[in-house]
Structure formats: C-alpha cells, structure tokens
mmCIF file of C-alpha atoms in Angstrom:
data_model
loop_
_atom_site.group_PDB
_atom_site.id
_atom_site.type_symbol
_atom_site.label_atom_id
_atom_site.label_comp_id
_atom_site.label_asym_id
_atom_site.label_seq_id
_atom_site.Cartn_x
_atom_site.Cartn_y
_atom_site.Cartn_z
ATOM 1 C CA MET A 1 111.546 -17.781 10.167
ATOM 2 C CA ASP A 2 108.128 -16.134 10.427
ATOM 3 C CA VAL A 3 105.536 -18.824 9.717
ATOM 4 C CA ASP A 4 102.649 -16.331 9.702
ATOM 5 C CA LEU A 5 104.018 -14.521 6.644
ATOM 6 C CA PRO A 6 102.808 -15.470 3.135
ATOM 7 C CA CYS A 7 106.313 -16.323 1.912
ATOM 8 C CA ARG A 8 109.683 -17.419 3.238
ATOM 9 C CA LEU A 9 113.289 -17.054 2.120
ATOM 10 C CA GLU A 10 114.821 -20.372 1.126
ATOM 11 C CA LEU A 11 118.622 -20.611 1.089
ATOM 12 C CA ILE A 12 119.636 -21.749 -2.405
ATOM 13 C CA SER A 13 123.408 -21.495 -2.197
ATOM 14 C CA ASP A 14 126.143 -20.695 0.314
ATOM 15 C CA LEU A 15 129.259 -19.379 -1.443
ATOM 16 C CA PRO A 16 132.460 -19.201 0.644
ATOM 17 C CA GLY A 17 135.810 -17.993 -0.634
ATOM 18 C CA HIS A 18 136.484 -14.467 0.568
ATOM 19 C CA ASP A 19 139.144 -14.254 3.296
ATOM 20 C CA GLU A 20 137.620 -11.143 4.872
ATOM 21 C CA ARG A 21 134.213 -9.440 4.989
ATOM 22 C CA ALA A 22 132.195 -9.430 1.762
ATOM 23 C CA TRP A 23 131.014 -5.906 1.006
ATOM 24 C CA GLN A 24 128.761 -6.129 -2.025
ATOM 25 C CA VAL A 25 127.073 -8.502 -4.464
ATOM 26 C CA ALA A 26 126.095 -7.610 -8.043
ATOM 27 C CA TRP A 27 124.188 -9.729 -10.574
ATOM 28 C CA ASN A 28 125.218 -9.543 -14.207
ATOM 29 C CA PRO A 29 122.228 -8.092 -16.128
ATOM 30 C CA THR A 30 122.642 -10.248 -19.242
ATOM 31 C CA LYS A 31 124.461 -13.445 -18.259
ATOM 32 C CA PRO A 32 124.083 -16.003 -15.460
ATOM 33 C CA LEU A 33 126.876 -14.498 -13.393
ATOM 34 C CA LEU A 34 127.063 -13.110 -9.866
ATOM 35 C CA ALA A 35 129.998 -11.037 -8.583
ATOM 36 C CA SER A 36 131.112 -10.149 -5.058
ATOM 37 C CA CYS A 37 133.812 -7.899 -3.617
ATOM 38 C CA SER A 38 135.615 -7.939 -0.322
ATOM 39 C CA ALA A 39 138.043 -6.434 2.161
ATOM 40 C CA ASP A 40 140.433 -9.109 0.873
ATOM 41 C CA LYS A 41 140.844 -6.820 -2.204
ATOM 42 C CA SER A 42 139.435 -9.411 -4.618
ATOM 43 C CA VAL A 43 136.350 -9.764 -6.795
ATOM 44 C CA ARG A 44 134.896 -13.265 -7.134
ATOM 45 C CA THR A 45 132.524 -14.397 -9.899
ATOM 46 C CA TYR A 46 130.055 -17.277 -9.814
ATOM 47 C CA SER A 47 127.977 -18.804 -12.589
ATOM 48 C CA TYR A 48 124.605 -20.460 -12.136
ATOM 49 C CA ARG A 49 122.552 -22.910 -14.167
ATOM 50 C CA PRO A 50 119.589 -25.229 -13.648
ATOM 51 C CA SER A 51 120.705 -28.137 -11.485
ATOM 52 C CA ASP A 52 119.870 -31.781 -11.985
ATOM 53 C CA HIS A 53 117.236 -31.547 -9.240
ATOM 54 C CA GLY A 54 114.529 -29.875 -11.313
ATOM 55 C CA SER A 55 113.829 -26.669 -13.250
ATOM 56 C CA LYS A 56 113.413 -24.445 -10.173
ATOM 57 C CA SER A 57 116.679 -25.587 -8.639
ATOM 58 C CA LEU A 58 119.905 -23.751 -9.492
ATOM 59 C CA ALA A 59 123.518 -24.795 -9.098
ATOM 60 C CA PHE A 60 126.083 -22.049 -8.391
ATOM 61 C CA SER A 61 129.791 -22.532 -8.995
ATOM 62 C CA HIS A 62 132.858 -20.348 -8.575
ATOM 63 C CA VAL A 63 134.121 -19.222 -12.009
ATOM 64 C CA GLY A 64 137.133 -17.138 -11.091
ATOM 65 C CA THR A 65 138.745 -14.595 -8.804
ATOM 66 C CA ILE A 66 140.003 -11.214 -9.955
ATOM 67 C CA PRO A 67 143.051 -10.120 -7.905
ATOM 68 C CA THR A 68 142.245 -6.464 -8.494
ATOM 69 C CA GLY A 69 145.586 -4.977 -7.533
ATOM 70 C CA HIS A 70 143.833 -2.476 -5.273
ATOM 71 C CA THR A 71 145.911 -1.794 -2.169
ATOM 72 C CA LYS A 72 142.875 -1.596 0.134
ATOM 73 C CA THR A 73 139.345 -2.998 0.477
ATOM 74 C CA VAL A 74 137.194 -3.284 -2.654
ATOM 75 C CA ARG A 75 134.013 -1.693 -1.316
ATOM 76 C CA SER A 76 131.710 -1.578 -4.333
ATOM 77 C CA ILE A 77 131.155 -3.210 -7.719
ATOM 78 C CA ALA A 78 128.794 -2.453 -10.609
ATOM 79 C CA TRP A 79 128.128 -4.114 -13.960
ATOM 80 C CA ALA A 80 127.609 -2.084 -17.109
ATOM 81 C CA PRO A 81 124.180 -2.753 -18.704
ATOM 82 C CA SER A 82 125.895 -4.755 -21.472
ATOM 83 C CA GLY A 83 127.133 -7.206 -18.846
ATOM 84 C CA LYS A 84 130.614 -7.098 -20.397
ATOM 85 C CA THR A 85 132.259 -4.532 -18.110
ATOM 86 C CA LEU A 86 132.641 -4.439 -14.330
ATOM 87 C CA ALA A 87 133.666 -1.398 -12.267
ATOM 88 C CA ALA A 88 135.175 -1.747 -8.781
ATOM 89 C CA GLY A 89 135.554 1.056 -6.234
ATOM 90 C CA SER A 90 138.187 0.756 -3.524
ATOM 91 C CA PHE A 91 139.198 2.292 -0.215
ATOM 92 C CA ASP A 92 142.509 3.134 -1.941
ATOM 93 C CA SER A 93 140.436 5.955 -3.594
ATOM 94 C CA ASN A 94 140.580 4.496 -7.119
ATOM 95 C CA VAL A 95 138.028 2.849 -9.420
ATOM 96 C CA SER A 96 139.176 -0.001 -11.647
ATOM 97 C CA VAL A 97 137.281 -0.988 -14.791
ATOM 98 C CA TRP A 98 137.448 -4.603 -15.969
ATOM 99 C CA GLU A 99 136.644 -6.330 -19.223
ATOM 100 C CA ARG A 100 137.102 -9.907 -20.304
ATOM 101 C CA GLU A 101 138.626 -11.129 -23.539
ATOM 102 C CA ASP A 102 136.765 -13.606 -25.739
ATOM 103 C CA VAL A 103 133.485 -13.027 -23.938
ATOM 104 C CA SER A 104 130.819 -15.318 -25.335
ATOM 105 C CA ASP A 105 127.704 -13.599 -26.677
ATOM 106 C CA SER A 106 125.537 -16.468 -25.502
ATOM 107 C CA GLU A 107 123.176 -15.241 -22.794
ATOM 108 C CA ASP A 108 123.051 -18.732 -21.372
ATOM 109 C CA SER A 109 126.773 -18.965 -20.797
ATOM 110 C CA GLY A 110 128.214 -17.654 -17.570
ATOM 111 C CA GLU A 111 131.345 -19.740 -17.872
ATOM 112 C CA THR A 112 132.962 -17.974 -20.825
ATOM 113 C CA ALA A 113 136.602 -18.091 -21.757
ATOM 114 C CA GLY A 114 139.155 -15.353 -21.226
ATOM 115 C CA ASP A 115 140.729 -13.576 -18.275
ATOM 116 C CA TRP A 116 139.501 -10.316 -16.789
ATOM 117 C CA GLU A 117 141.736 -7.397 -17.712
ATOM 118 C CA CYS A 118 141.899 -3.986 -16.049
ATOM 119 C CA VAL A 119 141.287 -1.601 -18.955
ATOM 120 C CA THR A 120 141.168 1.654 -16.970
ATOM 121 C CA LEU A 121 142.043 2.973 -13.527
ATOM 122 C CA LEU A 122 140.041 6.083 -12.620
ATOM 123 C CA GLU A 123 141.868 8.382 -10.229
ATOM 124 C CA GLY A 124 140.580 11.578 -8.671
ATOM 125 C CA HIS A 125 138.996 10.844 -5.308
ATOM 126 C CA GLU A 126 141.152 11.936 -2.386
ATOM 127 C CA THR A 127 140.143 9.082 -0.103
ATOM 128 C CA GLU A 128 137.956 5.953 0.160
ATOM 129 C CA CYS A 129 135.603 5.286 -2.767
ATOM 130 C CA LYS A 130 132.340 3.988 -1.277
ATOM 131 C CA SER A 131 130.075 3.266 -4.253
ATOM 132 C CA VAL A 132 130.051 3.014 -8.053
ATOM 133 C CA GLY A 133 127.188 2.728 -10.526
ATOM 134 C CA TYR A 134 126.479 2.720 -14.271
ATOM 135 C CA SER A 135 123.615 4.660 -15.835
ATOM 136 C CA SER A 136 120.921 2.667 -17.666
ATOM 137 C CA SER A 137 122.425 3.640 -21.029
ATOM 138 C CA GLY A 138 125.878 2.499 -19.974
ATOM 139 C CA THR A 139 127.350 5.803 -21.129
ATOM 140 C CA LEU A 140 127.924 7.223 -17.638
ATOM 141 C CA LEU A 141 129.630 5.935 -14.511
ATOM 142 C CA ALA A 142 129.232 7.565 -11.099
ATOM 143 C CA SER A 143 131.488 7.189 -8.068
ATOM 144 C CA CYS A 144 131.347 8.668 -4.578
ATOM 145 C CA SER A 145 133.755 8.951 -1.705
ATOM 146 C CA ARG A 146 134.523 9.776 1.866
ATOM 147 C CA ASP A 147 136.022 12.979 0.420
ATOM 148 C CA LYS A 148 132.380 14.286 0.216
ATOM 149 C CA THR A 149 132.322 14.291 -3.605
ATOM 150 C CA VAL A 150 130.385 12.559 -6.362
ATOM 151 C CA TRP A 151 132.169 12.144 -9.706
ATOM 152 C CA ILE A 152 130.418 11.539 -13.016
ATOM 153 C CA TRP A 153 132.452 9.934 -15.797
ATOM 154 C CA GLU A 154 131.490 9.637 -19.456
ATOM 155 C CA VAL A 155 132.267 6.231 -20.951
ATOM 156 C CA GLN A 156 134.010 6.694 -24.299
ATOM 157 C CA PRO A 157 135.298 4.214 -26.911
ATOM 158 C CA ASP A 158 138.382 2.108 -26.184
ATOM 159 C CA ALA A 159 137.798 2.109 -22.429
ATOM 160 C CA ASP A 160 138.442 5.835 -22.193
ATOM 161 C CA PHE A 161 136.631 7.833 -19.489
ATOM 162 C CA GLU A 162 136.184 11.602 -19.272
ATOM 163 C CA CYS A 163 135.200 13.336 -16.045
ATOM 164 C CA MET A 164 131.974 15.254 -16.696
ATOM 165 C CA GLY A 165 131.577 16.702 -13.236
ATOM 166 C CA VAL A 166 132.783 16.735 -9.641
ATOM 167 C CA LEU A 167 129.774 17.401 -7.425
ATOM 168 C CA MET A 168 130.521 18.805 -3.987
ATOM 169 C CA GLU A 169 126.998 19.163 -2.597
ATOM 170 C CA HIS A 170 127.315 16.925 0.468
ATOM 171 C CA SER A 171 128.927 18.153 3.675
ATOM 172 C CA GLN A 172 130.022 14.656 4.783
ATOM 173 C CA ASP A 173 131.133 11.217 3.561
ATOM 174 C CA VAL A 174 129.016 10.089 0.558
ATOM 175 C CA LYS A 175 127.905 6.486 1.096
ATOM 176 C CA CYS A 176 126.050 5.536 -2.079
ATOM 177 C CA VAL A 177 125.094 6.476 -5.629
ATOM 178 C CA ALA A 178 122.162 5.111 -7.650
ATOM 179 C CA TRP A 179 121.032 5.893 -11.204
ATOM 180 C CA HIS A 180 117.388 6.154 -12.240
ATOM 181 C CA PRO A 181 116.381 3.009 -14.215
ATOM 182 C CA SER A 182 115.585 4.864 -17.453
ATOM 183 C CA GLU A 183 116.521 8.558 -17.123
ATOM 184 C CA GLU A 184 119.888 10.196 -16.520
ATOM 185 C CA ILE A 185 119.057 11.200 -12.955
ATOM 186 C CA LEU A 186 121.598 10.353 -10.263
ATOM 187 C CA ALA A 187 120.869 10.041 -6.535
ATOM 188 C CA SER A 188 123.445 10.073 -3.734
ATOM 189 C CA GLY A 189 123.126 9.415 -0.003
ATOM 190 C CA SER A 190 125.435 10.688 2.691
ATOM 191 C CA TYR A 191 126.609 10.776 6.282
ATOM 192 C CA ASP A 192 125.069 14.269 6.321
ATOM 193 C CA ASP A 193 121.596 12.573 6.484
ATOM 194 C CA THR A 194 120.470 13.882 3.067
ATOM 195 C CA ILE A 195 119.834 12.578 -0.439
ATOM 196 C CA LYS A 196 120.882 14.684 -3.421
ATOM 197 C CA LEU A 197 119.416 14.364 -6.931
ATOM 198 C CA TYR A 198 121.428 15.485 -9.975
ATOM 199 C CA ILE A 199 120.786 16.044 -13.673
ATOM 200 C CA ASP A 200 122.792 17.390 -16.585
ATOM 201 C CA ASP A 201 122.046 20.903 -17.773
ATOM 202 C CA PRO A 202 122.802 20.870 -21.539
ATOM 203 C CA SER A 203 124.091 24.441 -21.403
ATOM 204 C CA GLU A 204 126.000 24.043 -18.169
ATOM 205 C CA ASP A 205 127.220 21.038 -16.200
ATOM 206 C CA TRP A 206 125.794 18.421 -13.879
ATOM 207 C CA TYR A 207 124.082 20.048 -10.922
ATOM 208 C CA CYS A 208 122.003 19.179 -7.856
ATOM 209 C CA PHE A 209 118.337 19.974 -8.543
ATOM 210 C CA SER A 210 116.873 18.645 -5.286
ATOM 211 C CA THR A 211 117.841 17.762 -1.717
ATOM 212 C CA LEU A 212 115.660 15.210 0.087
ATOM 213 C CA SER A 213 115.701 15.605 3.863
ATOM 214 C CA GLY A 214 113.838 13.473 6.348
ATOM 215 C CA HIS A 215 116.231 10.887 7.696
ATOM 216 C CA LYS A 216 117.703 11.683 11.106
ATOM 217 C CA SER A 217 121.013 9.928 10.499
ATOM 218 C CA THR A 218 123.342 8.561 7.793
ATOM 219 C CA VAL A 219 121.717 7.488 4.520
ATOM 220 C CA TRP A 220 123.344 4.127 3.739
ATOM 221 C CA SER A 221 121.571 2.879 0.654
ATOM 222 C CA LEU A 222 119.316 3.964 -2.223
ATOM 223 C CA SER A 223 117.244 1.969 -4.685
ATOM 224 C CA TRP A 224 114.842 3.146 -7.396
ATOM 225 C CA SER A 225 111.570 1.375 -8.058
ATOM 226 C CA PRO A 226 111.759 -0.627 -11.329
ATOM 227 C CA GLN A 227 109.359 1.863 -12.998
ATOM 228 C CA GLY A 228 111.369 4.849 -11.728
ATOM 229 C CA SER A 229 108.527 6.800 -10.135
ATOM 230 C CA TYR A 230 109.708 6.076 -6.577
ATOM 231 C CA LEU A 231 113.031 6.111 -4.733
ATOM 232 C CA ALA A 232 113.711 4.124 -1.545
ATOM 233 C CA SER A 233 116.345 5.106 1.021
ATOM 234 C CA SER A 234 117.606 3.428 4.192
ATOM 235 C CA SER A 235 119.328 4.929 7.178
ATOM 236 C CA ASP A 236 121.121 4.652 10.482
ATOM 237 C CA ASP A 237 117.870 5.989 11.994
ATOM 238 C CA LEU A 238 116.366 2.475 11.486
ATOM 239 C CA THR A 239 113.872 3.637 8.855
ATOM 240 C CA ILE A 240 113.318 3.062 5.166
ATOM 241 C CA ARG A 241 111.697 5.985 3.372
ATOM 242 C CA ILE A 242 110.005 5.881 -0.009
ATOM 243 C CA TRP A 243 109.927 9.088 -2.029
ATOM 244 C CA LYS A 244 107.403 9.698 -4.809
ATOM 245 C CA ARG A 245 107.948 11.808 -7.896
ATOM 246 C CA VAL A 246 105.138 14.360 -7.679
ATOM 247 C CA GLU A 247 106.461 16.722 -10.374
ATOM 248 C CA GLU A 248 109.269 16.444 -12.916
ATOM 249 C CA HIS A 249 111.875 17.727 -10.477
ATOM 250 C CA LYS A 250 110.043 17.306 -7.181
ATOM 251 C CA TRP A 251 110.030 14.285 -4.867
ATOM 252 C CA LYS A 252 108.038 13.793 -1.680
ATOM 253 C CA SER A 253 108.359 11.296 1.187
ATOM 254 C CA VAL A 254 105.177 9.185 1.119
ATOM 255 C CA LEU A 255 105.952 6.095 3.226
ATOM 256 C CA GLU A 256 108.153 5.161 6.174
ATOM 257 C CA LEU A 257 108.939 1.534 6.993
ATOM 258 C CA ARG A 258 110.378 0.089 10.179
ATOM 259 C CA GLY A 259 111.504 -3.482 10.642
ATOM 260 C CA HIS A 260 115.131 -3.470 11.755
ATOM 261 C CA GLU A 261 116.817 -3.064 15.131
ATOM 262 C CA ARG A 262 120.141 -1.817 13.791
ATOM 263 C CA SER A 263 121.471 0.252 10.858
ATOM 264 C CA ILE A 264 119.934 -0.641 7.486
ATOM 265 C CA TYR A 265 123.001 -0.918 5.274
ATOM 266 C CA SER A 266 121.473 -2.106 2.027
ATOM 267 C CA ILE A 267 118.170 -2.117 0.153
ATOM 268 C CA SER A 268 117.220 -3.433 -3.283
ATOM 269 C CA TRP A 269 113.972 -2.917 -5.216
ATOM 270 C CA GLY A 270 113.173 -5.714 -7.655
ATOM 271 C CA VAL A 271 110.255 -6.382 -9.987
ATOM 272 C CA GLY A 272 109.007 -9.269 -7.843
ATOM 273 C CA LYS A 273 106.144 -11.462 -8.974
ATOM 274 C CA GLY A 274 102.464 -10.580 -8.794
ATOM 275 C CA ALA A 275 99.633 -8.407 -10.041
ATOM 276 C CA SER A 276 99.982 -5.323 -12.235
ATOM 277 C CA GLU A 277 99.357 -2.881 -9.357
ATOM 278 C CA ASN A 278 102.345 -4.424 -7.594
ATOM 279 C CA LEU A 279 105.307 -2.020 -7.682
ATOM 280 C CA GLY A 280 107.692 -4.868 -6.910
ATOM 281 C CA TRP A 281 109.519 -6.271 -3.921
ATOM 282 C CA LEU A 282 111.828 -4.269 -1.653
ATOM 283 C CA ALA A 283 114.510 -6.216 0.218
ATOM 284 C CA THR A 284 116.164 -4.588 3.250
ATOM 285 C CA THR A 285 119.039 -5.732 5.456
ATOM 286 C CA GLY A 286 121.791 -4.524 7.760
ATOM 287 C CA GLY A 287 123.472 -4.670 11.124
ATOM 288 C CA ASP A 288 120.833 -6.855 12.785
ATOM 289 C CA GLY A 289 121.495 -9.725 10.358
ATOM 290 C CA LYS A 290 117.851 -9.759 9.257
ATOM 291 C CA ILE A 291 116.474 -9.773 5.705
ATOM 292 C CA ASN A 292 112.992 -8.328 5.191
ATOM 293 C CA VAL A 293 111.109 -8.536 1.893
ATOM 294 C CA TRP A 294 108.250 -6.069 1.433
ATOM 295 C CA GLU A 295 105.618 -6.101 -1.284
ATOM 296 C CA ILE A 296 104.953 -2.508 -2.376
ATOM 297 C CA THR A 297 101.613 -1.629 -3.984
ATOM 298 C CA GLU A 298 99.939 1.600 -5.031
ATOM 299 C CA THR A 299 96.632 2.657 -3.497
ATOM 300 C CA GLN A 300 93.890 5.038 -4.603
ATOM 301 C CA HIS A 301 94.545 7.377 -1.664
ATOM 302 C CA THR A 302 96.269 10.689 -2.382
ATOM 303 C CA LYS A 303 97.336 10.985 1.263
ATOM 304 C CA ASP A 304 98.765 7.454 1.463
ATOM 305 C CA PRO A 305 99.612 6.460 -2.120
ATOM 306 C CA LEU A 306 101.599 3.352 -1.147
ATOM 307 C CA ASN A 307 101.013 0.231 0.855
ATOM 308 C CA ALA A 308 103.779 -2.074 2.092
ATOM 309 C CA LYS A 309 103.171 -5.638 3.227
ATOM 310 C CA LEU A 310 105.896 -7.734 4.831
ATOM 311 C CA LEU A 311 106.138 -10.748 2.538
ATOM 312 C CA ALA A 312 109.037 -12.713 4.018
ATOM 313 C CA ARG A 313 111.675 -12.425 6.717
ATOM 314 C CA VAL A 314 114.697 -14.356 7.880
ATOM 315 C CA SER A 315 116.682 -13.558 11.034
ATOM 316 C CA GLY A 316 120.353 -14.389 11.519
ATOM 317 C CA ALA A 317 120.741 -14.794 7.766
ATOM 318 C CA HIS A 318 124.544 -14.708 8.139
ATOM 319 C CA ASP A 319 124.521 -16.122 11.674
ATOM 320 C CA VAL A 320 125.551 -13.301 14.070
ATOM 321 C CA ASN A 321 127.217 -11.222 11.353
ATOM 322 C CA ASP A 322 126.221 -7.905 9.794
ATOM 323 C CA ILE A 323 124.868 -8.075 6.254
ATOM 324 C CA ASN A 324 126.432 -5.422 4.031
ATOM 325 C CA SER A 325 124.609 -5.933 0.742
ATOM 326 C CA VAL A 326 121.379 -7.306 -0.698
ATOM 327 C CA SER A 327 120.534 -7.436 -4.397
ATOM 328 C CA TRP A 328 117.680 -8.831 -6.514
ATOM 329 C CA CYS A 329 118.522 -10.740 -9.674
ATOM 330 C CA PRO A 330 117.600 -8.441 -12.611
ATOM 331 C CA ARG A 331 116.886 -11.314 -15.029
ATOM 332 C CA LEU A 332 113.109 -11.685 -15.270
ATOM 333 C CA ASN A 333 113.084 -15.485 -15.191
ATOM 334 C CA HIS A 334 114.893 -15.316 -11.833
ATOM 335 C CA SER A 335 113.194 -12.257 -10.304
ATOM 336 C CA ASP A 336 112.479 -14.205 -7.084
ATOM 337 C CA LEU A 337 116.221 -14.613 -6.378
ATOM 338 C CA LEU A 338 118.266 -12.338 -4.151
ATOM 339 C CA ALA A 339 121.878 -12.446 -2.989
ATOM 340 C CA THR A 340 123.485 -11.156 0.205
ATOM 341 C CA ALA A 341 127.062 -10.480 1.357
ATOM 342 C CA GLY A 342 128.143 -10.460 4.993
ATOM 343 C CA ASP A 343 130.905 -9.767 7.480
ATOM 344 C CA ASP A 344 131.446 -13.539 7.615
ATOM 345 C CA GLY A 345 132.942 -13.342 4.103
ATOM 346 C CA LEU A 346 130.068 -15.383 2.688
ATOM 347 C CA VAL A 347 127.816 -14.727 -0.276
ATOM 348 C CA LYS A 348 124.388 -16.338 0.045
ATOM 349 C CA VAL A 349 121.642 -16.756 -2.548
ATOM 350 C CA TRP A 350 117.988 -16.922 -1.491
ATOM 351 C CA ARG A 351 114.683 -17.571 -3.220
ATOM 352 C CA VAL A 352 111.287 -16.227 -2.160
ATOM 353 C CA VAL A 353 108.905 -19.196 -1.957
ATOM 354 C CA PRO A 354 105.326 -19.527 -0.649
ATOM 355 C CA SER A 355 105.116 -20.524 3.032
#
C-alpha cells in the first residue's frame, strides 16, 4: 500500500466460489447485484446491501450460480442497461442470453425470486468469443472473437436477435468490444495492436470509420470516459493511452500512462467523486497483480489537454495471481466501489477511501 498517495483501496469483500480462474466481473446497472464468470463455465451472482456495521459498510452474499451449459470457459459477461438481461460469451464460440422470471422491479432488491433462463443462444463465431457488450440503448449487442470478427446483433422483442453486421476489419484475434456511453459508436481492440471504431451508415451497413494506432502490442481492454469524449485503451506494451475526440469522427492520442510491470488486461473508467473538472477515475490492472486508480482531469492546455494523478494503488491484490478484470460500480451512490476477478478464482470488492 502506498502511504504517500491521497487515497487507498480498502478490501470490502472477498467472494470465493469459482473452481477455476475468474475472467470478468460486471455490476448490474439498476439493482444491487454483481456477476462474475469463470473458466469453470459458470456465472455467479452476488447481492449487496448496507451491513449492520454502519451506512458505509456493505454486506455481499452469494445469490445463485448459473450453470450456463457452455462447453468451454465463459470469458465475458455484460448486463443490458435494464439490468434484467445478462449476456455471456464463451470459448465454445457461442453467446448465451439470460433472463430471470419474476424479476422484482424494486431497485433495492438484489435477491429477487425466479431462476435464470437461457432465452437465446447466438451462434456465428467460428472460435472463442472474447468479449460481449450492450449499447447504451440496450437495442444492440456486440461480440468479438479469436476468429478476427466483430458481430453486431439487434435486440428484438421476445428475445429474438438479428445479425446487423459481421465486421472483418482486424487482422488478428479481437480481444474486446466497448460501446460509447450515449452514442451508437462501437470500439474494438485486437491482437493486431489497433483499435477500430464503427458506426452505422443508414443507407449501408455498419462500417469502420477510424483506426487508432499507437500501441506497440496487443490491445487488451477499452473503456470510454463517462462523458464519452475520451476513450482509454490498455496494452501488452505496458501503456494506457487516452484518446480524445477532436472532431466528430476523429480521435487523437493525448495522454500515455505507465504504472504496470506486466500486461494491462483490464481498465475501467468510472465517474469517481470530486470536482466538476474531474473526468472521473480510471482503474487499471493486469498481470502484475496491481490495481492503480488514476484521477483524470482536463487542463487548459491544447498540447496537453489531460492530467492524470495516481490516487490509490494496491500491489498483490489477488496475492501472486494475475487480475483479469476490474470494474467500477455504475450506481452513483456506490461510485467509489470497484470489483476485480483473478486467476485465483476469487472476486474481490474494494472501496476508495482517503489515506
């Protein structure tokens, strides 16, 4: 723990249960639920509520386990914006879509009745699905694969999905997809060291309108700033880059961060807490087992429009194990919470607190 930093990461909860490595964590956007997926082919869900130890303290409990039926690792999960649907991408090349019967409409209830049911199985990728993500409207789902493709699916009534496009812009394994927080712009990162940005042409189909080059190795993770004017990317080259939207369809690399000794597998940009010029908090993690939290602010300089200050850091967050995923809680009253998933099969929940 770095005592000279303004904040520290306090471990709130340690959630065992997966039999093999935990690949990803995803917070439900509307209910007090957290989900995780694993090489053990399952998805686990946890609820949280204020504990008896005071208003800032939270108690997490295991709600249920979804035996997904996938024949290989479940690599990625994503909640729909409604919080009622969960998509899971697997190394068996398929994406399963889950809904739960009798879901309570109470925002305060994570422990609702009903079993999760697989309502759709999306087939099309030729090999391992690496990442899935819903658009902010909930009407589109993206998936990407080792087969070098990105698929865009339109969500239709009665759990029906129509493929709107198969994008073959990358020359290598596609590691991640991430939707813009308010517009229908999709970003993908790949083993080919590039980031592709896609939009829908009303008269044509989905197409790549920009390629962002700058990383010198695999792009592992992407995360948009909460306001959508910046995009962060992390790489095998041990850097995090932040790209600024300088025109409607033009993005420029404006900041490079270093703070890890091994591959940076996952980044997450949350709203954080602080002044209005604060663009939020960026959490980064990876193969060195370290979690860094950066405070990102805008400056008045055209040459250097952003400033990043290391806010908090913890080393060996999952002991000696790689950390595969980090994610900020999207619920505003818990914007100082983040969750991680590691090779040790554990899910951990942390809070940023003043040092």
